[in-house]
mmCIF file of C-alpha atoms and ligand atoms in Angstrom:
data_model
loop_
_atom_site.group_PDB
_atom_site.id
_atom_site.type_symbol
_atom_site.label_atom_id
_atom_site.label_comp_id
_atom_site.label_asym_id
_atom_site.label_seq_id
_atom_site.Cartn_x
_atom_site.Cartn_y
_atom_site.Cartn_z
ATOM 1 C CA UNK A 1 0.000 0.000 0.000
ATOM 2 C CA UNK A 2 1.544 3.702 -0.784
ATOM 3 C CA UNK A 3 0.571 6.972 -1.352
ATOM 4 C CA UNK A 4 1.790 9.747 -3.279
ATOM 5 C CA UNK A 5 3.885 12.897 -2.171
ATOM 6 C CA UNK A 6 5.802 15.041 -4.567
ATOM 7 C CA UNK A 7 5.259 13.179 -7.281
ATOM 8 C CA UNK A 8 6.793 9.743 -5.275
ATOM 9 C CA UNK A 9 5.301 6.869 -3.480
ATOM 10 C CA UNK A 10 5.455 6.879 0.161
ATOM 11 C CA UNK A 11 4.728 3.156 1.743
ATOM 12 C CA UNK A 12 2.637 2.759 4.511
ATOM 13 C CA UNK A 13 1.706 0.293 7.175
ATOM 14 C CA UNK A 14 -1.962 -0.189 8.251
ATOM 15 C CA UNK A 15 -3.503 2.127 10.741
ATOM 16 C CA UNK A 16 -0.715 4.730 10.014
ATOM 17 C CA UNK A 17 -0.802 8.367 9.822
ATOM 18 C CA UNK A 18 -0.101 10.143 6.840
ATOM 19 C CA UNK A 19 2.603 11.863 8.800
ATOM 20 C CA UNK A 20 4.388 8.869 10.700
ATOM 21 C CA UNK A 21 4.447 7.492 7.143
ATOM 22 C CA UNK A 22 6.409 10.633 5.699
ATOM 23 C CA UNK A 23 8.521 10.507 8.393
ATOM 24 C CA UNK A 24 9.349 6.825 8.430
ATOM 25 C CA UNK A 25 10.398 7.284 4.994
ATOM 26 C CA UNK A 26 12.890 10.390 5.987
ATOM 27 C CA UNK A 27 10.559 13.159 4.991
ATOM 28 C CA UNK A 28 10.587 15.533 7.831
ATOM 29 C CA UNK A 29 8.545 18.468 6.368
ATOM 30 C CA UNK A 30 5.927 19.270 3.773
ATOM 31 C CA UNK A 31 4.507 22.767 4.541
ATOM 32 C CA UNK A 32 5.999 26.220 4.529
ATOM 33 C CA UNK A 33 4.803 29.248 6.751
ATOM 34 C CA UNK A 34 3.112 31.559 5.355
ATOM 35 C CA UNK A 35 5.346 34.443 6.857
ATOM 36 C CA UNK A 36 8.904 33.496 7.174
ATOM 37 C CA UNK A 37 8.553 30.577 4.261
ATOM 38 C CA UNK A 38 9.983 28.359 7.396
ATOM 39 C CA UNK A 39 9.341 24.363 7.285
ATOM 40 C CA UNK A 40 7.208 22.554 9.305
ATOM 41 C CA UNK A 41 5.991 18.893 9.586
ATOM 42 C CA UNK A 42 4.875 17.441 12.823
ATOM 43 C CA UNK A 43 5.135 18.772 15.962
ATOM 44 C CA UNK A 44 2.829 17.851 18.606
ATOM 45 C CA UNK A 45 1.598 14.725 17.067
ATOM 46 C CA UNK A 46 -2.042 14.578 18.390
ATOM 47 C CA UNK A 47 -3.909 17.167 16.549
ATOM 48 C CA UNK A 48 -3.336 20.526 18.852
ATOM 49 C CA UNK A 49 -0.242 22.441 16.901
ATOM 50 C CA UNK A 50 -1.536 22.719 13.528
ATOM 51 C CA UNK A 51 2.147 22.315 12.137
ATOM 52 C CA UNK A 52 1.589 19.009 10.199
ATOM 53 C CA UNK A 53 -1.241 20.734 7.890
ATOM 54 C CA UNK A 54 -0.964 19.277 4.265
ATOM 55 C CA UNK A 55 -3.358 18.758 1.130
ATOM 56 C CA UNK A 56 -4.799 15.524 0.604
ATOM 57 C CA UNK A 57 -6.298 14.794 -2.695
ATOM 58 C CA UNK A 58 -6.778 18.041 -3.391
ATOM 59 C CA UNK A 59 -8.586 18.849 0.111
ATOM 60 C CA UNK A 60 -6.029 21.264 2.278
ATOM 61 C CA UNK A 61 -5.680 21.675 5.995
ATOM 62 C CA UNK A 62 -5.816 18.474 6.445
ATOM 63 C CA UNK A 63 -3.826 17.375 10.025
ATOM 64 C CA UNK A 64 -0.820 14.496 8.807
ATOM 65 C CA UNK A 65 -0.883 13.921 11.758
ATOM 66 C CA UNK A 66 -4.746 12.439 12.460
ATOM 67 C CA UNK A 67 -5.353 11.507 9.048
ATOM 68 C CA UNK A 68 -4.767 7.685 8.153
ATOM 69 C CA UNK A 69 -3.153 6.974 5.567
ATOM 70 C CA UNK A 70 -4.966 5.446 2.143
ATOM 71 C CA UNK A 71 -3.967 3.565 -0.731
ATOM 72 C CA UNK A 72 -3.916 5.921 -3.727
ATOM 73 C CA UNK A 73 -4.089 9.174 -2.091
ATOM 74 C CA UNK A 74 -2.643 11.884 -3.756
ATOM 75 C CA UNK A 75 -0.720 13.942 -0.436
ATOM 76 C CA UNK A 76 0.937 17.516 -1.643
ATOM 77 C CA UNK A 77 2.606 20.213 0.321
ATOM 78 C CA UNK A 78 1.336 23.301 1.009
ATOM 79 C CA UNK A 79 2.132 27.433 1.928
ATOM 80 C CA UNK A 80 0.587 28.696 5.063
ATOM 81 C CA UNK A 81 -3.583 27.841 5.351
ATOM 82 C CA UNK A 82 -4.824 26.484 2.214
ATOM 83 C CA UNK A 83 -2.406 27.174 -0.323
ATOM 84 C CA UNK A 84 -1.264 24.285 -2.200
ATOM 85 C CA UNK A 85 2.353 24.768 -2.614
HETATM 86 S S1 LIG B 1 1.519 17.572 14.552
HETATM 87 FE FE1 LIG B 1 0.388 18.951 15.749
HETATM 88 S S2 LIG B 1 -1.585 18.926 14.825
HETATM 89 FE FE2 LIG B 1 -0.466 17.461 13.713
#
């Protein structure tokens, strides 16, 4: 099972989190702030920070952190709130 990010596929285990799959595979961030163009990716983990936010299948704000990971999901970056980057 993988997803895509950046135009590659990511591999994921069942039950996994977008994000812990990114991460397991060495990718550490996928969003930029909107001032400061600084990286984030996750932070707290659980849902609070808001760091981890990403698009998913075209949909963004999504938390990488909450959101388990699917087979065929298309998973891009994005600038500040809802800016696909
Ligand atoms: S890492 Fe904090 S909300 Fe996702």
């Amino acid at each position: 099972m993988s997803f895509t990010f950046a135009g590659r596929p990511v591999p994921f285990e069942p039950e996994q989190s977008v994000g812990a799959a990114l991460i397991a595979t060495g990718v550490l961030s996928w969003r930029r702030t909107r001032f400061g163009n600084r990286p984030r990716g996750l932070y707290c983990g659980i849902g609070v920070c808001q760091d981890c936010l990403i698009t998913i299948d075209g949909r963004p704000n999504q938390r990488a952190c909450l959101v388990p990971a699917a087979d065929g999901m298309q998973v891009a970056t994005q600038i500040g709130n809802g800016h696909a980057g």
